[in-house]
Short mmCIF file of N, CA, C and O in Angstrom, two decimals:
data_model
loop_
_atom_site.label_atom_id
_atom_site.label_comp_id
_atom_site.label_asym_id
_atom_site.label_seq_id
_atom_site.Cartn_x
_atom_site.Cartn_y
_atom_site.Cartn_z
N MET O 8 0.83 -1.18 0.00
CA MET O 8 0.00 0.00 0.00
C MET O 8 0.88 1.25 0.00
O MET O 8 1.87 1.33 0.72
N LYS O 9 0.52 2.21 -0.81
CA LYS O 9 1.29 3.44 -0.92
C LYS O 9 1.12 4.29 0.34
O LYS O 9 0.02 4.45 0.85
N ASP O 10 2.24 4.85 0.81
CA ASP O 10 2.21 5.72 1.98
C ASP O 10 1.82 7.13 1.52
O ASP O 10 2.63 7.84 0.92
N ILE O 11 0.58 7.52 1.78
CA ILE O 11 0.10 8.82 1.30
C ILE O 11 0.62 9.99 2.12
O ILE O 11 0.45 11.14 1.73
N PHE O 12 1.28 9.70 3.24
CA PHE O 12 1.77 10.77 4.11
C PHE O 12 3.24 11.10 3.91
O PHE O 12 3.73 12.09 4.44
N ILE O 13 3.97 10.29 3.15
CA ILE O 13 5.42 10.45 3.05
C ILE O 13 5.83 11.81 2.47
O ILE O 13 6.79 12.41 2.94
N GLY O 14 5.13 12.30 1.48
CA GLY O 14 5.47 13.61 0.92
C GLY O 14 5.33 14.72 1.94
O GLY O 14 6.16 15.64 2.00
N ASN O 15 4.31 14.63 2.78
CA ASN O 15 4.10 15.60 3.84
C ASN O 15 5.21 15.50 4.88
O ASN O 15 5.74 16.51 5.35
N GLN O 16 5.60 14.30 5.23
CA GLN O 16 6.67 14.10 6.21
C GLN O 16 7.99 14.67 5.70
O GLN O 16 8.73 15.32 6.44
N ARG O 17 8.26 14.49 4.42
CA ARG O 17 9.50 15.02 3.84
C ARG O 17 9.54 16.54 3.86
O ARG O 17 10.55 17.13 4.22
N ILE O 18 8.44 17.19 3.47
CA ILE O 18 8.45 18.66 3.47
C ILE O 18 8.52 19.21 4.89
O ILE O 18 9.17 20.23 5.13
N LEU O 19 7.89 18.54 5.84
CA LEU O 19 7.97 19.01 7.23
C LEU O 19 9.40 18.98 7.74
O LEU O 19 9.84 19.90 8.44
N ILE O 20 10.13 17.93 7.39
CA ILE O 20 11.53 17.86 7.81
C ILE O 20 12.34 18.96 7.13
O ILE O 20 13.13 19.66 7.78
N LEU O 21 12.14 19.16 5.83
CA LEU O 21 12.87 20.23 5.14
C LEU O 21 12.56 21.60 5.74
O LEU O 21 13.46 22.42 5.95
N GLN O 22 11.29 21.85 6.03
CA GLN O 22 10.92 23.13 6.63
C GLN O 22 11.50 23.26 8.04
O GLN O 22 11.89 24.35 8.45
N GLY O 23 11.56 22.17 8.78
CA GLY O 23 12.16 22.20 10.11
C GLY O 23 13.63 22.56 10.05
O GLY O 23 14.12 23.35 10.87
N ILE O 24 14.35 22.03 9.07
CA ILE O 24 15.76 22.38 8.92
C ILE O 24 15.89 23.84 8.50
O ILE O 24 16.73 24.57 9.01
N GLU O 25 15.04 24.27 7.57
CA GLU O 25 15.11 25.65 7.08
C GLU O 25 14.94 26.66 8.21
O GLU O 25 15.61 27.68 8.25
N LYS O 26 14.09 26.36 9.15
CA LYS O 26 13.84 27.27 10.27
C LYS O 26 14.92 27.22 11.34
O LYS O 26 15.09 28.17 12.10
N ASN O 27 15.64 26.11 11.42
CA ASN O 27 16.58 25.91 12.52
C ASN O 27 18.03 25.73 12.09
O ASN O 27 18.87 25.43 12.93
N ILE O 28 18.36 25.86 10.83
CA ILE O 28 19.69 25.69 10.26
C ILE O 28 20.10 24.22 10.19
O ILE O 28 20.51 23.73 9.16
N THR O 29 20.02 23.49 11.30
CA THR O 29 20.30 22.06 11.31
C THR O 29 19.17 21.37 12.07
O THR O 29 18.43 22.00 12.83
N LEU O 30 19.07 20.07 11.87
CA LEU O 30 18.06 19.29 12.57
C LEU O 30 18.59 17.88 12.72
O LEU O 30 19.10 17.30 11.75
N SER O 31 18.50 17.34 13.92
CA SER O 31 18.91 15.95 14.12
C SER O 31 17.76 15.03 13.77
O SER O 31 16.60 15.45 13.69
N ASN O 32 18.07 13.76 13.59
CA ASN O 32 17.02 12.80 13.29
C ASN O 32 16.05 12.67 14.47
O ASN O 32 14.85 12.51 14.26
N GLU O 33 16.54 12.80 15.68
CA GLU O 33 15.66 12.72 16.85
C GLU O 33 14.73 13.93 16.94
O GLU O 33 13.55 13.79 17.28
N MET O 34 15.24 15.10 16.60
CA MET O 34 14.39 16.29 16.60
C MET O 34 13.39 16.23 15.43
O MET O 34 12.26 16.69 15.56
N ALA O 35 13.80 15.66 14.31
CA ALA O 35 12.87 15.47 13.18
C ALA O 35 11.73 14.55 13.61
O ALA O 35 10.57 14.80 13.27
N GLN O 36 12.05 13.52 14.37
CA GLN O 36 11.02 12.61 14.88
C GLN O 36 10.02 13.36 15.76
O GLN O 36 8.81 13.19 15.63
N ARG O 37 10.52 14.23 16.62
CA ARG O 37 9.64 15.03 17.49
C ARG O 37 8.80 16.00 16.67
O ARG O 37 7.61 16.20 16.95
N LEU O 38 9.42 16.63 15.69
CA LEU O 38 8.71 17.57 14.83
C LEU O 38 7.56 16.87 14.11
O LEU O 38 6.44 17.39 14.07
N LEU O 39 7.82 15.71 13.56
CA LEU O 39 6.78 14.97 12.86
C LEU O 39 5.64 14.59 13.81
O LEU O 39 4.47 14.63 13.43
N ARG O 40 5.98 14.25 15.05
CA ARG O 40 4.95 13.89 16.03
C ARG O 40 4.01 15.08 16.29
O ARG O 40 2.80 14.90 16.43
N VAL O 41 4.56 16.30 16.32
CA VAL O 41 3.74 17.50 16.52
C VAL O 41 2.68 17.62 15.42
O VAL O 41 1.57 18.06 15.67
N TYR O 42 3.02 17.19 14.21
CA TYR O 42 2.10 17.26 13.08
C TYR O 42 1.29 15.98 12.90
O TYR O 42 0.66 15.79 11.86
N GLY O 43 1.31 15.10 13.89
CA GLY O 43 0.48 13.91 13.86
C GLY O 43 1.09 12.68 13.22
O GLY O 43 0.40 11.70 13.00
N HIS O 44 2.39 12.73 12.93
CA HIS O 44 3.08 11.58 12.32
C HIS O 44 3.96 10.93 13.38
O HIS O 44 5.07 11.39 13.64
N THR O 45 3.48 9.88 14.02
CA THR O 45 4.26 9.17 15.02
C THR O 45 5.00 8.03 14.32
O THR O 45 4.39 7.05 13.89
N LEU O 46 6.33 8.20 14.18
CA LEU O 46 7.14 7.24 13.43
C LEU O 46 8.30 6.75 14.28
O LEU O 46 8.88 7.52 15.06
N PRO O 47 8.70 5.50 14.10
CA PRO O 47 9.91 5.03 14.78
C PRO O 47 11.14 5.72 14.17
O PRO O 47 11.10 6.16 13.00
N LEU O 48 12.19 5.81 14.94
CA LEU O 48 13.41 6.48 14.48
C LEU O 48 13.96 5.83 13.20
O LEU O 48 14.48 6.52 12.33
N GLU O 49 13.80 4.54 13.05
CA GLU O 49 14.26 3.85 11.84
C GLU O 49 13.57 4.41 10.59
O GLU O 49 14.21 4.61 9.56
N LYS O 50 12.29 4.69 10.68
CA LYS O 50 11.54 5.26 9.55
C LYS O 50 11.97 6.70 9.28
O LYS O 50 12.12 7.12 8.13
N VAL O 51 12.19 7.47 10.36
CA VAL O 51 12.67 8.85 10.21
C VAL O 51 14.04 8.84 9.53
O VAL O 51 14.29 9.64 8.62
N ASN O 52 14.91 7.93 9.94
CA ASN O 52 16.23 7.83 9.32
C ASN O 52 16.11 7.50 7.84
O ASN O 52 16.86 8.05 7.02
N ALA O 53 15.17 6.64 7.47
CA ALA O 53 14.97 6.31 6.05
C ALA O 53 14.55 7.54 5.26
O ALA O 53 15.01 7.75 4.13
N ILE O 54 13.69 8.38 5.85
CA ILE O 54 13.28 9.62 5.18
C ILE O 54 14.48 10.54 5.02
O ILE O 54 14.69 11.13 3.95
N CYS O 55 15.28 10.66 6.06
CA CYS O 55 16.47 11.52 6.01
C CYS O 55 17.43 11.06 4.92
O CYS O 55 17.95 11.89 4.15
N LEU O 56 17.66 9.76 4.81
CA LEU O 56 18.55 9.23 3.78
C LEU O 56 17.97 9.46 2.39
O LEU O 56 18.72 9.76 1.45
N TRP O 57 16.66 9.35 2.24
CA TRP O 57 16.01 9.64 0.96
C TRP O 57 16.26 11.10 0.57
O TRP O 57 16.58 11.39 -0.59
N LEU O 58 16.11 12.00 1.53
CA LEU O 58 16.34 13.42 1.26
C LEU O 58 17.79 13.67 0.84
O LEU O 58 18.06 14.47 -0.06
N GLU O 59 18.72 12.96 1.48
CA GLU O 59 20.14 13.09 1.12
C GLU O 59 20.38 12.56 -0.29
O GLU O 59 21.09 13.20 -1.08
N GLN O 60 19.81 11.44 -0.63
CA GLN O 60 19.99 10.84 -1.95
C GLN O 60 19.47 11.75 -3.06
O GLN O 60 19.99 11.73 -4.18
N ARG O 61 18.47 12.54 -2.77
CA ARG O 61 17.90 13.47 -3.76
C ARG O 61 18.63 14.81 -3.78
O ARG O 61 18.26 15.72 -4.51
N GLY O 62 19.66 14.95 -2.96
CA GLY O 62 20.43 16.20 -2.96
C GLY O 62 19.75 17.35 -2.24
O GLY O 62 20.08 18.51 -2.48
N LEU O 63 18.81 17.03 -1.35
CA LEU O 63 18.08 18.08 -0.63
C LEU O 63 18.73 18.43 0.70
O LEU O 63 18.55 19.55 1.20
N VAL O 64 19.45 17.48 1.29
CA VAL O 64 20.14 17.70 2.55
C VAL O 64 21.52 17.06 2.51
O VAL O 64 21.78 16.17 1.71
N THR O 65 22.39 17.53 3.39
CA THR O 65 23.64 16.82 3.68
C THR O 65 23.51 16.28 5.09
O THR O 65 22.86 16.89 5.95
N ILE O 66 24.10 15.12 5.31
CA ILE O 66 23.99 14.47 6.61
C ILE O 66 25.37 14.31 7.22
O ILE O 66 26.32 13.90 6.54
N GLU O 67 25.46 14.64 8.49
CA GLU O 67 26.67 14.38 9.27
C GLU O 67 26.30 13.36 10.35
O GLU O 67 25.38 13.58 11.13
N ARG O 68 27.01 12.26 10.37
CA ARG O 68 26.76 11.22 11.38
C ARG O 68 27.60 11.51 12.61
O ARG O 68 28.82 11.53 12.54
N LEU O 69 26.92 11.73 13.73
CA LEU O 69 27.61 12.04 14.97
C LEU O 69 27.99 10.78 15.74
O LEU O 69 28.97 10.77 16.46
N ASP O 70 27.19 9.75 15.62
CA ASP O 70 27.49 8.41 16.14
C ASP O 70 26.61 7.42 15.40
O ASP O 70 26.00 7.76 14.39
N GLU O 71 26.52 6.21 15.91
CA GLU O 71 25.77 5.17 15.18
C GLU O 71 24.28 5.47 15.05
O GLU O 71 23.63 5.03 14.11
N THR O 72 23.71 6.20 16.01
CA THR O 72 22.27 6.45 15.97
C THR O 72 21.88 7.90 15.74
O THR O 72 20.74 8.18 15.40
N LEU O 73 22.81 8.82 15.92
CA LEU O 73 22.48 10.25 15.83
C LEU O 73 23.08 10.87 14.59
O LEU O 73 24.27 10.72 14.32
N LEU O 74 22.25 11.57 13.82
CA LEU O 74 22.74 12.29 12.66
C LEU O 74 22.12 13.68 12.64
O LEU O 74 21.07 13.92 13.23
N THR O 75 22.81 14.60 11.99
CA THR O 75 22.28 15.94 11.81
C THR O 75 22.21 16.24 10.31
O THR O 75 23.02 15.74 9.54
N MET O 76 21.25 17.07 9.96
CA MET O 76 21.04 17.42 8.55
C MET O 76 21.11 18.92 8.36
O MET O 76 20.71 19.69 9.24
N LYS O 77 21.62 19.30 7.21
CA LYS O 77 21.60 20.69 6.75
C LYS O 77 21.03 20.70 5.34
O LYS O 77 21.23 19.75 4.58
N LEU O 78 20.36 21.77 5.00
CA LEU O 78 19.80 21.89 3.66
C LEU O 78 20.87 22.22 2.64
O LEU O 78 21.80 22.98 2.92
N THR O 79 20.72 21.67 1.46
CA THR O 79 21.49 22.13 0.31
C THR O 79 20.73 23.34 -0.26
O THR O 79 19.61 23.65 0.19
N LYS O 80 21.30 23.98 -1.24
CA LYS O 80 20.61 25.11 -1.88
C LYS O 80 19.27 24.64 -2.48
O LYS O 80 18.24 25.30 -2.31
N HIS O 81 19.31 23.50 -3.15
CA HIS O 81 18.07 22.96 -3.74
C HIS O 81 17.06 22.61 -2.64
O HIS O 81 15.87 22.88 -2.78
N GLY O 82 17.53 22.04 -1.55
CA GLY O 82 16.65 21.71 -0.44
C GLY O 82 15.99 22.94 0.15
O GLY O 82 14.80 22.92 0.50
N GLN O 83 16.73 24.03 0.23
CA GLN O 83 16.16 25.28 0.74
C GLN O 83 15.09 25.80 -0.21
O GLN O 83 14.03 26.25 0.23
N GLU O 84 15.35 25.72 -1.51
CA GLU O 84 14.37 26.17 -2.49
C GLU O 84 13.08 25.35 -2.42
O GLU O 84 11.99 25.89 -2.53
N VAL O 85 13.21 24.05 -2.20
CA VAL O 85 12.03 23.19 -2.06
C VAL O 85 11.29 23.52 -0.77
O VAL O 85 10.06 23.64 -0.76
N ALA O 86 12.03 23.70 0.33
CA ALA O 86 11.41 24.02 1.62
C ALA O 86 10.63 25.32 1.57
O ALA O 86 9.59 25.46 2.22
N LEU O 87 11.11 26.28 0.79
CA LEU O 87 10.45 27.58 0.69
C LEU O 87 9.40 27.64 -0.42
O LEU O 87 8.70 28.64 -0.56
N GLY O 88 9.31 26.58 -1.22
CA GLY O 88 8.30 26.55 -2.28
C GLY O 88 8.73 27.16 -3.59
O GLY O 88 7.91 27.35 -4.49
N PHE O 89 10.03 27.45 -3.75
CA PHE O 89 10.53 28.03 -4.99
C PHE O 89 10.87 26.98 -6.03
O PHE O 89 11.02 27.29 -7.22
N ALA O 90 11.03 25.74 -5.59
CA ALA O 90 11.31 24.63 -6.49
C ALA O 90 10.48 23.43 -6.05
O ALA O 90 10.01 23.37 -4.92
N ARG O 91 10.31 22.50 -6.97
CA ARG O 91 9.54 21.29 -6.69
C ARG O 91 10.47 20.09 -6.78
O ARG O 91 11.42 20.09 -7.56
N GLU O 92 10.17 19.09 -5.98
CA GLU O 92 10.88 17.81 -6.04
C GLU O 92 9.83 16.72 -5.98
O GLU O 92 8.98 16.72 -5.08
N GLU O 93 9.86 15.80 -6.95
CA GLU O 93 8.89 14.71 -6.94
C GLU O 93 9.03 13.91 -5.65
O GLU O 93 10.14 13.60 -5.21
N GLY O 94 7.89 13.62 -5.04
CA GLY O 94 7.89 12.87 -3.80
C GLY O 94 7.87 13.73 -2.55
O GLY O 94 7.85 13.23 -1.43
N VAL O 95 7.90 15.07 -2.75
CA VAL O 95 7.86 16.01 -1.64
C VAL O 95 6.65 16.92 -1.85
O VAL O 95 6.50 17.52 -2.92
N ASP O 96 5.80 17.03 -0.83
CA ASP O 96 4.63 17.90 -0.93
C ASP O 96 5.04 19.36 -0.99
O ASP O 96 6.17 19.73 -0.67
N LEU O 97 4.09 20.20 -1.36
CA LEU O 97 4.28 21.65 -1.29
C LEU O 97 4.46 22.07 0.16
O LEU O 97 3.99 21.36 1.08
N PRO O 98 5.13 23.19 0.41
CA PRO O 98 5.34 23.63 1.81
C PRO O 98 4.03 23.74 2.59
O PRO O 98 2.99 24.09 2.05
N VAL O 99 4.15 23.47 3.87
CA VAL O 99 3.03 23.55 4.81
C VAL O 99 3.06 24.94 5.45
O VAL O 99 4.10 25.38 5.93
N GLU O 100 1.92 25.60 5.43
CA GLU O 100 1.83 26.91 6.07
C GLU O 100 1.75 26.74 7.59
O GLU O 100 1.13 25.81 8.08
N ASP O 101 2.38 27.65 8.32
CA ASP O 101 2.32 27.61 9.80
C ASP O 101 0.99 28.04 10.31
O ASP O 101 0.27 28.80 9.84
#
């Protein structure tokens, strides 16, 4: 079954990084929970890696379980709604 929420989860993470400069995978998990997406850290990590593979974020691994993300220029444009990326929803208004 197709995950109809994944595009929303991806844009929320991008917007979270855009507002905070960096975002850890654990903070991304908390951010998603605020918007009603309760996900295990393994699923959040998979989303983060997908974003990295698409050139939207860079990831720095701090240890085996903790990583931090920063937006690339393209990732910032997607987070702000100036560019589109397939698989990522339009930005969410606050």
